[in-house]
Amino acid sequence: AKEEGRGIYRFYTAALTDKANERLSMERRLRRALERDEFLLHYQPLIRIADRRIVGFEALARWQEPGNGLIPPGSFIPLAEETGIILPLGERVLRMACRQMKSWLDAGHDIATMAVNLSPRQFHLPDIDEIVSGILTETGLPAQYLELELTESALIEQGIGAEMRLAALRKLGVRVAIDDFGTGYSSLSYLKRFPINKLKVDQSFVRDIPSDPADMEITSAIIGLARNLRLDCIAEGVETEAQLDFLRQQDCDFAQGYLFSKPVPAADAESLLGHGIEM
Ligand code: C2E
Ligand code: CA
Ligand code: CA
Ligand code: CA
């Protein structure tokens, strides 16, 4: 029995070491990826439900590691966030997205919004407003076209500092959306204090429409909340006409999801702008 016990112990430490090593090597790969500039953006259209026109895009990070295909953000953003790599990475994402938006505007495309995810750690930077304003200046993108997507937890966990940084960002003229709305544990009172522009209904509520009555209630409550607070509202993860019908009935203004388009490379996004979305 004693022998067996030691064996199990050895097994566990080996497993832990493997895990730690894996993290370490992933961290090294991420830093190298920054040096080698292996990150790129895909763009997913934001759609006005009334006329199905593209009103903007959300920029979503992808990692093109040579020999390893296109790695989705779920596989590297969490570790980037933990290690702080998200700070230089997030800046690069912001710069690429603003540059792309500026070039689409210069080409005459009539779109209003480039949405970029801002991680909690980025939002926590005391000089985040200066970083954003520096990138706007550098790329020549007028602030009103940039929308920063923040999660509820990023806002709530940072107390009074969050209010000040949010105010500083809004003062630049950029817009702010609450991402994954409804999945945080927050009280709703922060909606009064924070100068935000838009709620994004999390896709977990949209997924089972129209079969799950609770999800439909929650979705319609969020849409109503946005309307009463004079905020824009967009539903994420819209995959079916039935979901879209429900959102239209509830007077939701905007939608995003595979029904319209997956996130696509810049060139494909631009051709969507030229030809519209076929449905
Ligand atoms: P998110 O911000 O909630 O982005 C929406 C995610 O839902 C995207 O996954 C998108 O591809 C996916 N999606 C869009 N429409 C549909 C649909 O109809 N059905 C389904 N099932 N999924 C849909 P993606 O690109 O894998 O991104 C995952 C998450 O990674 C994002 O969730 C965001 O939290 C994070 N992320 C992506 N890019 C960045 C970035 O540049 N910075 C930071 N901080 N986070 C990022
Ligand atoms: Ca988002
Ligand atoms: Ca989301
Ligand atoms: Ca559900």
mmCIF file of C-alpha atoms and ligand atoms in Angstrom:
data_model
loop_
_atom_site.group_PDB
_atom_site.id
_atom_site.type_symbol
_atom_site.label_atom_id
_atom_site.label_comp_id
_atom_site.label_asym_id
_atom_site.label_seq_id
_atom_site.Cartn_x
_atom_site.Cartn_y
_atom_site.Cartn_z
ATOM 1 C CA ALA A 1 0.000 0.000 0.000
ATOM 2 C CA LYS A 2 2.884 2.284 0.860
ATOM 3 C CA GLU A 3 4.463 1.720 -2.529
ATOM 4 C CA GLU A 4 1.201 2.419 -4.238
ATOM 5 C CA GLY A 5 0.803 5.690 -2.300
ATOM 6 C CA ARG A 6 4.172 6.940 -3.433
ATOM 7 C CA GLY A 7 3.313 6.001 -6.950
ATOM 8 C CA ILE A 8 0.173 8.071 -6.844
ATOM 9 C CA TYR A 9 2.082 11.012 -5.365
ATOM 10 C CA ARG A 10 4.607 10.795 -8.139
ATOM 11 C CA PHE A 11 1.776 10.657 -10.627
ATOM 12 C CA TYR A 12 0.236 13.861 -9.283
ATOM 13 C CA THR A 13 3.470 15.865 -9.201
ATOM 14 C CA ALA A 14 4.262 14.747 -12.715
ATOM 15 C CA ALA A 15 0.828 15.909 -13.827
ATOM 16 C CA LEU A 16 1.256 19.265 -12.071
ATOM 17 C CA THR A 17 4.684 19.776 -13.577
ATOM 18 C CA ASP A 18 3.346 18.964 -17.004
ATOM 19 C CA LYS A 19 0.674 21.554 -16.571
ATOM 20 C CA ALA A 20 3.103 24.204 -15.340
ATOM 21 C CA ASN A 21 5.487 23.410 -18.184
ATOM 22 C CA GLU A 22 2.719 23.631 -20.704
ATOM 23 C CA ARG A 23 1.755 27.072 -19.418
ATOM 24 C CA LEU A 24 5.327 28.203 -19.489
ATOM 25 C CA SER A 25 5.866 27.078 -23.035
ATOM 26 C CA MET A 26 2.582 28.660 -24.112
ATOM 27 C CA GLU A 27 3.673 31.900 -22.489
ATOM 28 C CA ARG A 28 6.960 31.759 -24.393
ATOM 29 C CA ARG A 29 5.111 31.100 -27.641
ATOM 30 C CA LEU A 30 2.846 34.076 -26.993
ATOM 31 C CA ARG A 31 5.745 36.444 -26.371
ATOM 32 C CA ARG A 32 7.452 35.206 -29.506
ATOM 33 C CA ALA A 33 4.199 35.677 -31.412
ATOM 34 C CA LEU A 34 4.166 39.321 -30.375
ATOM 35 C CA GLU A 35 7.737 39.777 -31.588
ATOM 36 C CA ARG A 36 6.948 38.051 -34.854
ATOM 37 C CA ASP A 37 3.671 39.829 -35.289
ATOM 38 C CA GLU A 38 1.542 36.690 -35.613
ATOM 39 C CA PHE A 39 -1.742 38.190 -34.435
ATOM 40 C CA LEU A 40 -4.432 39.327 -36.808
ATOM 41 C CA LEU A 41 -8.060 40.314 -36.671
ATOM 42 C CA HIS A 42 -11.230 38.864 -38.053
ATOM 43 C CA TYR A 43 -14.273 41.070 -38.342
ATOM 44 C CA GLN A 44 -17.886 40.142 -37.643
ATOM 45 C CA PRO A 45 -20.620 42.423 -38.971
ATOM 46 C CA LEU A 46 -22.997 44.245 -36.635
ATOM 47 C CA ILE A 47 -26.405 44.308 -38.296
ATOM 48 C CA ARG A 48 -29.309 46.753 -38.004
ATOM 49 C CA ILE A 49 -32.329 44.469 -37.745
ATOM 50 C CA ALA A 50 -34.759 46.879 -39.436
ATOM 51 C CA ASP A 51 -33.007 46.757 -42.826
ATOM 52 C CA ARG A 52 -30.313 44.111 -42.305
ATOM 53 C CA ARG A 53 -27.615 46.576 -43.157
ATOM 54 C CA ILE A 54 -24.094 46.326 -41.815
ATOM 55 C CA VAL A 55 -23.569 49.208 -39.411
ATOM 56 C CA GLY A 56 -20.162 48.160 -38.166
ATOM 57 C CA PHE A 57 -17.897 45.312 -37.139
ATOM 58 C CA GLU A 58 -16.526 43.683 -34.043
ATOM 59 C CA ALA A 59 -12.791 42.994 -34.255
ATOM 60 C CA LEU A 60 -11.860 39.544 -32.921
ATOM 61 C CA ALA A 61 -8.276 38.430 -32.351
ATOM 62 C CA ARG A 62 -6.761 35.395 -34.062
ATOM 63 C CA TRP A 63 -3.285 33.926 -33.731
ATOM 64 C CA GLN A 64 -1.641 32.662 -36.880
ATOM 65 C CA GLU A 65 1.190 30.512 -35.568
ATOM 66 C CA PRO A 66 3.292 29.068 -38.387
ATOM 67 C CA GLY A 67 2.609 25.346 -38.665
ATOM 68 C CA ASN A 68 -0.222 25.581 -36.194
ATOM 69 C CA GLY A 69 -3.080 27.085 -38.157
ATOM 70 C CA LEU A 70 -5.364 29.792 -36.894
ATOM 71 C CA ILE A 71 -5.701 29.705 -33.106
ATOM 72 C CA PRO A 72 -8.960 31.089 -31.642
ATOM 73 C CA PRO A 73 -8.874 33.638 -28.808
ATOM 74 C CA GLY A 74 -10.383 31.219 -26.294
ATOM 75 C CA SER A 75 -7.065 29.342 -26.428
ATOM 76 C CA PHE A 76 -4.775 32.267 -25.705
ATOM 77 C CA ILE A 77 -6.625 35.303 -24.305
ATOM 78 C CA PRO A 78 -7.021 33.831 -20.787
ATOM 79 C CA LEU A 79 -3.277 33.153 -20.450
ATOM 80 C CA ALA A 80 -2.455 36.488 -22.084
ATOM 81 C CA GLU A 81 -4.668 38.113 -19.473
ATOM 82 C CA GLU A 82 -3.040 36.215 -16.579
ATOM 83 C CA THR A 83 0.501 36.973 -17.705
ATOM 84 C CA GLY A 84 -0.061 40.577 -18.713
ATOM 85 C CA ILE A 85 0.748 39.813 -22.337
ATOM 86 C CA ILE A 86 -2.750 41.117 -23.025
ATOM 87 C CA LEU A 87 -1.425 44.656 -22.509
ATOM 88 C CA PRO A 88 0.891 44.823 -25.537
ATOM 89 C CA LEU A 89 -1.390 42.427 -27.423
ATOM 90 C CA GLY A 90 -4.485 44.490 -26.694
ATOM 91 C CA GLU A 91 -2.755 47.646 -27.852
ATOM 92 C CA ARG A 92 -1.837 45.984 -31.082
ATOM 93 C CA VAL A 93 -5.406 44.790 -31.580
ATOM 94 C CA LEU A 94 -6.702 48.285 -30.956
ATOM 95 C CA ARG A 95 -4.235 49.793 -33.408
ATOM 96 C CA MET A 96 -5.039 47.254 -36.139
ATOM 97 C CA ALA A 97 -8.785 47.703 -35.694
ATOM 98 C CA CYS A 98 -8.599 51.504 -35.777
ATOM 99 C CA ARG A 99 -6.314 51.467 -38.808
ATOM 100 C CA GLN A 100 -8.688 49.103 -40.635
ATOM 101 C CA MET A 101 -11.732 51.187 -39.778
ATOM 102 C CA LYS A 102 -10.006 54.358 -40.954
ATOM 103 C CA SER A 103 -9.137 52.749 -44.262
ATOM 104 C CA TRP A 104 -12.748 51.542 -44.772
ATOM 105 C CA LEU A 105 -14.024 55.035 -44.044
ATOM 106 C CA ASP A 106 -11.469 56.517 -46.433
ATOM 107 C CA ALA A 107 -12.692 54.082 -49.086
ATOM 108 C CA GLY A 108 -16.146 55.592 -48.684
ATOM 109 C CA HIS A 109 -17.883 52.786 -46.797
ATOM 110 C CA ASP A 110 -20.795 54.023 -44.770
ATOM 111 C CA ILE A 111 -20.325 52.336 -41.402
ATOM 112 C CA ALA A 112 -20.550 53.751 -37.916
ATOM 113 C CA THR A 113 -18.791 51.412 -35.532
ATOM 114 C CA MET A 114 -15.640 49.435 -34.971
ATOM 115 C CA ALA A 115 -16.069 47.490 -31.743
ATOM 116 C CA VAL A 116 -12.951 46.296 -29.915
ATOM 117 C CA ASN A 117 -12.795 44.107 -26.812
ATOM 118 C CA LEU A 118 -10.970 45.708 -23.920
ATOM 119 C CA SER A 119 -9.754 43.228 -21.319
ATOM 120 C CA PRO A 120 -10.195 43.939 -17.583
ATOM 121 C CA ARG A 121 -6.461 44.310 -17.240
ATOM 122 C CA GLN A 122 -6.292 46.903 -20.017
ATOM 123 C CA PHE A 123 -9.212 48.802 -18.557
ATOM 124 C CA HIS A 124 -7.431 48.777 -15.207
ATOM 125 C CA LEU A 125 -4.460 50.771 -16.576
ATOM 126 C CA PRO A 126 -4.495 54.257 -15.047
ATOM 127 C CA ASP A 127 -3.500 55.743 -18.414
ATOM 128 C CA ILE A 128 -5.823 53.679 -20.615
ATOM 129 C CA ASP A 129 -7.430 56.873 -21.925
ATOM 130 C CA GLU A 130 -4.040 58.150 -23.076
ATOM 131 C CA ILE A 131 -3.252 54.854 -24.776
ATOM 132 C CA VAL A 132 -6.557 54.924 -26.640
ATOM 133 C CA SER A 133 -6.247 58.566 -27.574
ATOM 134 C CA GLY A 134 -2.671 57.982 -28.789
ATOM 135 C CA ILE A 135 -3.858 55.209 -31.094
ATOM 136 C CA LEU A 136 -6.737 57.329 -32.415
ATOM 137 C CA THR A 137 -4.307 60.132 -33.215
ATOM 138 C CA GLU A 138 -1.800 57.781 -34.771
ATOM 139 C CA THR A 139 -4.365 56.080 -37.014
ATOM 140 C CA GLY A 140 -6.401 59.202 -37.733
ATOM 141 C CA LEU A 141 -9.662 57.527 -36.722
ATOM 142 C CA PRO A 142 -12.223 59.948 -35.257
ATOM 143 C CA ALA A 143 -13.130 58.765 -31.742
ATOM 144 C CA GLN A 144 -16.849 58.423 -32.397
ATOM 145 C CA TYR A 145 -16.241 55.380 -34.609
ATOM 146 C CA LEU A 146 -14.562 53.378 -31.872
ATOM 147 C CA GLU A 147 -16.642 51.345 -29.444
ATOM 148 C CA LEU A 148 -14.913 49.618 -26.538
ATOM 149 C CA GLU A 149 -16.511 46.423 -25.255
ATOM 150 C CA LEU A 150 -16.109 45.900 -21.526
ATOM 151 C CA THR A 151 -17.500 43.108 -19.388
ATOM 152 C CA GLU A 152 -19.564 43.781 -16.292
ATOM 153 C CA SER A 153 -16.885 42.255 -14.085
ATOM 154 C CA ALA A 154 -14.234 44.591 -15.493
ATOM 155 C CA LEU A 155 -16.422 47.507 -14.436
ATOM 156 C CA ILE A 156 -17.593 46.243 -11.071
ATOM 157 C CA GLU A 157 -14.426 44.800 -9.639
ATOM 158 C CA GLN A 158 -12.602 48.077 -9.885
ATOM 159 C CA GLY A 159 -14.838 50.282 -7.781
ATOM 160 C CA ILE A 160 -14.463 54.020 -7.995
ATOM 161 C CA GLY A 161 -11.422 53.829 -10.275
ATOM 162 C CA ALA A 162 -13.614 52.295 -12.936
ATOM 163 C CA GLU A 163 -15.927 55.292 -12.917
ATOM 164 C CA MET A 164 -13.046 57.686 -13.436
ATOM 165 C CA ARG A 165 -11.433 55.695 -16.200
ATOM 166 C CA LEU A 166 -14.747 55.239 -17.941
ATOM 167 C CA ALA A 167 -15.417 58.953 -17.759
ATOM 168 C CA ALA A 168 -11.942 59.664 -19.148
ATOM 169 C CA LEU A 169 -12.553 57.302 -22.058
ATOM 170 C CA ARG A 170 -15.981 58.754 -22.812
ATOM 171 C CA LYS A 171 -14.463 62.224 -22.747
ATOM 172 C CA LEU A 172 -12.329 61.217 -25.728
ATOM 173 C CA GLY A 173 -15.559 60.635 -27.622
ATOM 174 C CA VAL A 174 -15.352 56.851 -27.861
ATOM 175 C CA ARG A 175 -18.395 54.719 -27.103
ATOM 176 C CA VAL A 176 -18.652 51.947 -24.528
ATOM 177 C CA ALA A 177 -20.656 48.728 -24.693
ATOM 178 C CA ILE A 178 -21.228 46.180 -21.933
ATOM 179 C CA ASP A 179 -20.299 42.778 -23.337
ATOM 180 C CA ASP A 180 -21.914 39.485 -22.263
ATOM 181 C CA PHE A 181 -24.561 41.502 -20.467
ATOM 182 C CA GLY A 182 -26.533 39.507 -17.919
ATOM 183 C CA THR A 183 -23.835 36.958 -17.152
ATOM 184 C CA GLY A 184 -22.047 39.002 -14.471
ATOM 185 C CA TYR A 185 -23.202 38.878 -10.882
ATOM 186 C CA SER A 186 -23.635 42.610 -10.732
ATOM 187 C CA SER A 187 -26.391 44.674 -9.282
ATOM 188 C CA LEU A 188 -27.961 46.801 -11.956
ATOM 189 C CA SER A 189 -27.258 50.019 -10.092
ATOM 190 C CA TYR A 190 -23.979 50.505 -11.906
ATOM 191 C CA LEU A 191 -25.959 51.226 -15.060
ATOM 192 C CA LYS A 192 -26.939 54.517 -13.446
ATOM 193 C CA ARG A 193 -23.424 55.486 -12.474
ATOM 194 C CA PHE A 194 -21.551 54.478 -15.576
ATOM 195 C CA PRO A 195 -21.826 56.485 -18.777
ATOM 196 C CA ILE A 196 -22.263 53.578 -21.171
ATOM 197 C CA ASN A 197 -23.848 53.498 -24.628
ATOM 198 C CA LYS A 198 -24.896 49.941 -25.361
ATOM 199 C CA LEU A 199 -25.831 46.564 -23.897
ATOM 200 C CA LYS A 200 -24.838 43.357 -25.656
ATOM 201 C CA VAL A 201 -27.245 40.540 -24.789
ATOM 202 C CA ASP A 202 -25.040 37.524 -24.117
ATOM 203 C CA GLN A 203 -25.331 34.687 -26.607
ATOM 204 C CA SER A 204 -26.191 32.210 -23.857
ATOM 205 C CA PHE A 205 -29.623 33.880 -23.638
ATOM 206 C CA VAL A 206 -30.136 33.917 -27.390
ATOM 207 C CA ARG A 207 -29.067 30.334 -28.083
ATOM 208 C CA ASP A 208 -32.282 28.576 -27.004
ATOM 209 C CA ILE A 209 -34.784 31.074 -28.360
ATOM 210 C CA PRO A 210 -37.574 30.212 -29.127
ATOM 211 C CA SER A 211 -37.631 26.945 -27.174
ATOM 212 C CA ASP A 212 -36.611 28.217 -23.736
ATOM 213 C CA PRO A 213 -39.223 30.582 -22.241
ATOM 214 C CA ALA A 214 -36.864 31.749 -19.468
ATOM 215 C CA ASP A 215 -34.237 32.833 -21.981
ATOM 216 C CA MET A 216 -36.902 34.705 -23.940
ATOM 217 C CA GLU A 217 -38.029 36.515 -20.791
ATOM 218 C CA ILE A 218 -34.468 37.466 -19.897
ATOM 219 C CA THR A 219 -33.682 38.645 -23.413
ATOM 220 C CA SER A 220 -36.799 40.748 -23.613
ATOM 221 C CA ALA A 221 -36.110 42.187 -20.141
ATOM 222 C CA ILE A 222 -32.612 43.261 -21.209
ATOM 223 C CA ILE A 223 -33.965 44.823 -24.400
ATOM 224 C CA GLY A 224 -36.577 46.698 -22.339
ATOM 225 C CA LEU A 225 -33.968 47.809 -19.845
ATOM 226 C CA ALA A 226 -31.792 49.197 -22.623
ATOM 227 C CA ARG A 227 -34.756 51.019 -24.157
ATOM 228 C CA ASN A 228 -35.789 52.589 -20.848
ATOM 229 C CA LEU A 229 -32.261 53.690 -20.099
ATOM 230 C CA ARG A 230 -31.909 55.045 -23.649
ATOM 231 C CA LEU A 231 -29.095 52.665 -24.473
ATOM 232 C CA ASP A 232 -28.513 50.819 -27.712
ATOM 233 C CA CYS A 233 -29.016 47.090 -27.582
ATOM 234 C CA ILE A 234 -27.477 44.326 -29.656
ATOM 235 C CA ALA A 235 -28.060 40.583 -29.413
ATOM 236 C CA GLU A 236 -25.081 38.300 -29.962
ATOM 237 C CA GLY A 237 -24.991 34.763 -31.273
ATOM 238 C CA VAL A 238 -27.994 35.103 -33.583
ATOM 239 C CA GLU A 239 -28.034 31.956 -35.713
ATOM 240 C CA THR A 240 -31.628 31.507 -36.855
ATOM 241 C CA GLU A 241 -34.465 33.456 -38.450
ATOM 242 C CA ALA A 242 -36.671 32.440 -35.505
ATOM 243 C CA GLN A 243 -34.276 34.163 -33.109
ATOM 244 C CA LEU A 244 -34.177 37.213 -35.343
ATOM 245 C CA ASP A 245 -37.986 37.314 -35.517
ATOM 246 C CA PHE A 246 -38.207 37.271 -31.759
ATOM 247 C CA LEU A 247 -35.645 40.070 -31.434
ATOM 248 C CA ARG A 248 -37.523 42.147 -33.996
ATOM 249 C CA GLN A 249 -40.798 41.641 -32.107
ATOM 250 C CA GLN A 250 -39.069 42.819 -28.941
ATOM 251 C CA ASP A 251 -37.816 45.919 -30.732
ATOM 252 C CA CYS A 252 -34.152 45.055 -30.458
ATOM 253 C CA ASP A 253 -32.233 47.321 -32.814
ATOM 254 C CA PHE A 254 -29.109 45.346 -33.652
ATOM 255 C CA ALA A 255 -27.924 41.769 -34.035
ATOM 256 C CA GLN A 256 -24.715 39.877 -34.601
ATOM 257 C CA GLY A 257 -24.230 36.211 -35.370
ATOM 258 C CA TYR A 258 -23.652 33.397 -37.803
ATOM 259 C CA LEU A 259 -27.059 34.009 -39.394
ATOM 260 C CA PHE A 260 -25.445 37.023 -41.035
ATOM 261 C CA SER A 261 -21.766 36.143 -41.052
ATOM 262 C CA LYS A 262 -19.018 34.530 -39.044
ATOM 263 C CA PRO A 263 -16.042 36.693 -38.176
ATOM 264 C CA VAL A 264 -14.069 36.943 -41.444
ATOM 265 C CA PRO A 265 -10.710 38.325 -42.622
ATOM 266 C CA ALA A 266 -10.577 42.008 -43.531
ATOM 267 C CA ALA A 267 -10.781 41.426 -47.283
ATOM 268 C CA ASP A 268 -13.970 39.345 -46.924
ATOM 269 C CA ALA A 269 -15.442 41.882 -44.536
ATOM 270 C CA GLU A 270 -14.844 44.586 -47.118
ATOM 271 C CA SER A 271 -16.579 42.583 -49.823
ATOM 272 C CA LEU A 272 -19.558 42.133 -47.482
ATOM 273 C CA LEU A 273 -19.636 45.922 -47.344
ATOM 274 C CA GLY A 274 -19.648 46.082 -51.104
ATOM 275 C CA HIS A 275 -22.270 43.432 -51.781
ATOM 276 C CA GLY A 276 -24.268 43.324 -48.585
ATOM 277 C CA ILE A 277 -25.234 40.167 -46.808
ATOM 278 C CA GLU A 278 -27.051 37.552 -48.816
ATOM 279 C CA MET A 279 -30.012 36.065 -47.086
HETATM 280 P P1 C2E B 1 -16.987 37.856 -27.380
HETATM 281 O O1 C2E B 1 -16.403 39.213 -27.268
HETATM 282 O O2 C2E B 1 -18.249 37.587 -26.666
HETATM 283 O O3 C2E B 1 -17.114 37.584 -28.944
HETATM 284 C C1 C2E B 1 -18.146 36.857 -29.516
HETATM 285 C C2 C2E B 1 -17.745 35.448 -29.802
HETATM 286 O O4 C2E B 1 -18.877 34.714 -30.266
HETATM 287 C C3 C2E B 1 -16.706 35.316 -30.920
HETATM 288 O O5 C2E B 1 -15.880 34.194 -30.635
HETATM 289 C C4 C2E B 1 -17.583 35.018 -32.129
HETATM 290 O O6 C2E B 1 -16.910 34.336 -33.171
HETATM 291 C C5 C2E B 1 -18.628 34.141 -31.513
HETATM 292 N N1 C2E B 1 -19.882 34.183 -32.280
HETATM 293 C C6 C2E B 1 -20.351 35.188 -33.036
HETATM 294 N N2 C2E B 1 -21.547 34.888 -33.578
HETATM 295 C C7 C2E B 1 -21.854 33.638 -33.144
HETATM 296 C C8 C2E B 1 -22.972 32.756 -33.362
HETATM 297 O O7 C2E B 1 -23.924 33.066 -34.066
HETATM 298 N N3 C2E B 1 -22.941 31.562 -32.725
HETATM 299 C C9 C2E B 1 -21.898 31.190 -31.931
HETATM 300 N N4 C2E B 1 -21.953 29.982 -31.352
HETATM 301 N N5 C2E B 1 -20.823 32.001 -31.708
HETATM 302 C C10 C2E B 1 -20.805 33.199 -32.312
HETATM 303 P P2 C2E B 1 -14.304 34.295 -30.742
HETATM 304 O O8 C2E B 1 -13.874 35.131 -31.910
HETATM 305 O O9 C2E B 1 -13.780 32.903 -30.626
HETATM 306 O O10 C2E B 1 -13.925 35.107 -29.433
HETATM 307 C C11 C2E B 1 -14.129 34.558 -28.159
HETATM 308 C C12 C2E B 1 -13.865 35.562 -27.072
HETATM 309 O O11 C2E B 1 -12.471 35.913 -27.009
HETATM 310 C C13 C2E B 1 -14.582 36.889 -27.269
HETATM 311 O O12 C2E B 1 -15.916 36.750 -26.867
HETATM 312 C C14 C2E B 1 -13.765 37.789 -26.375
HETATM 313 O O13 C2E B 1 -14.151 37.641 -25.036
HETATM 314 C C15 C2E B 1 -12.375 37.224 -26.532
HETATM 315 N N6 C2E B 1 -11.623 38.045 -27.485
HETATM 316 C C16 C2E B 1 -11.556 37.959 -28.824
HETATM 317 N N7 C2E B 1 -10.737 38.900 -29.329
HETATM 318 C C17 C2E B 1 -10.302 39.626 -28.275
HETATM 319 C C18 C2E B 1 -9.423 40.746 -28.130
HETATM 320 O O14 C2E B 1 -8.902 41.321 -29.106
HETATM 321 N N8 C2E B 1 -9.191 41.202 -26.857
HETATM 322 C C19 C2E B 1 -9.765 40.620 -25.784
HETATM 323 N N9 C2E B 1 -9.512 41.124 -24.574
HETATM 324 N N10 C2E B 1 -10.602 39.577 -25.863
HETATM 325 C C20 C2E B 1 -10.860 39.083 -27.115
HETATM 326 CA CA CA B 2 -17.121 41.211 -27.517
HETATM 327 CA CA CA B 3 -19.951 38.765 -25.968
HETATM 328 CA CA CA B 4 -30.523 28.378 -22.157
#
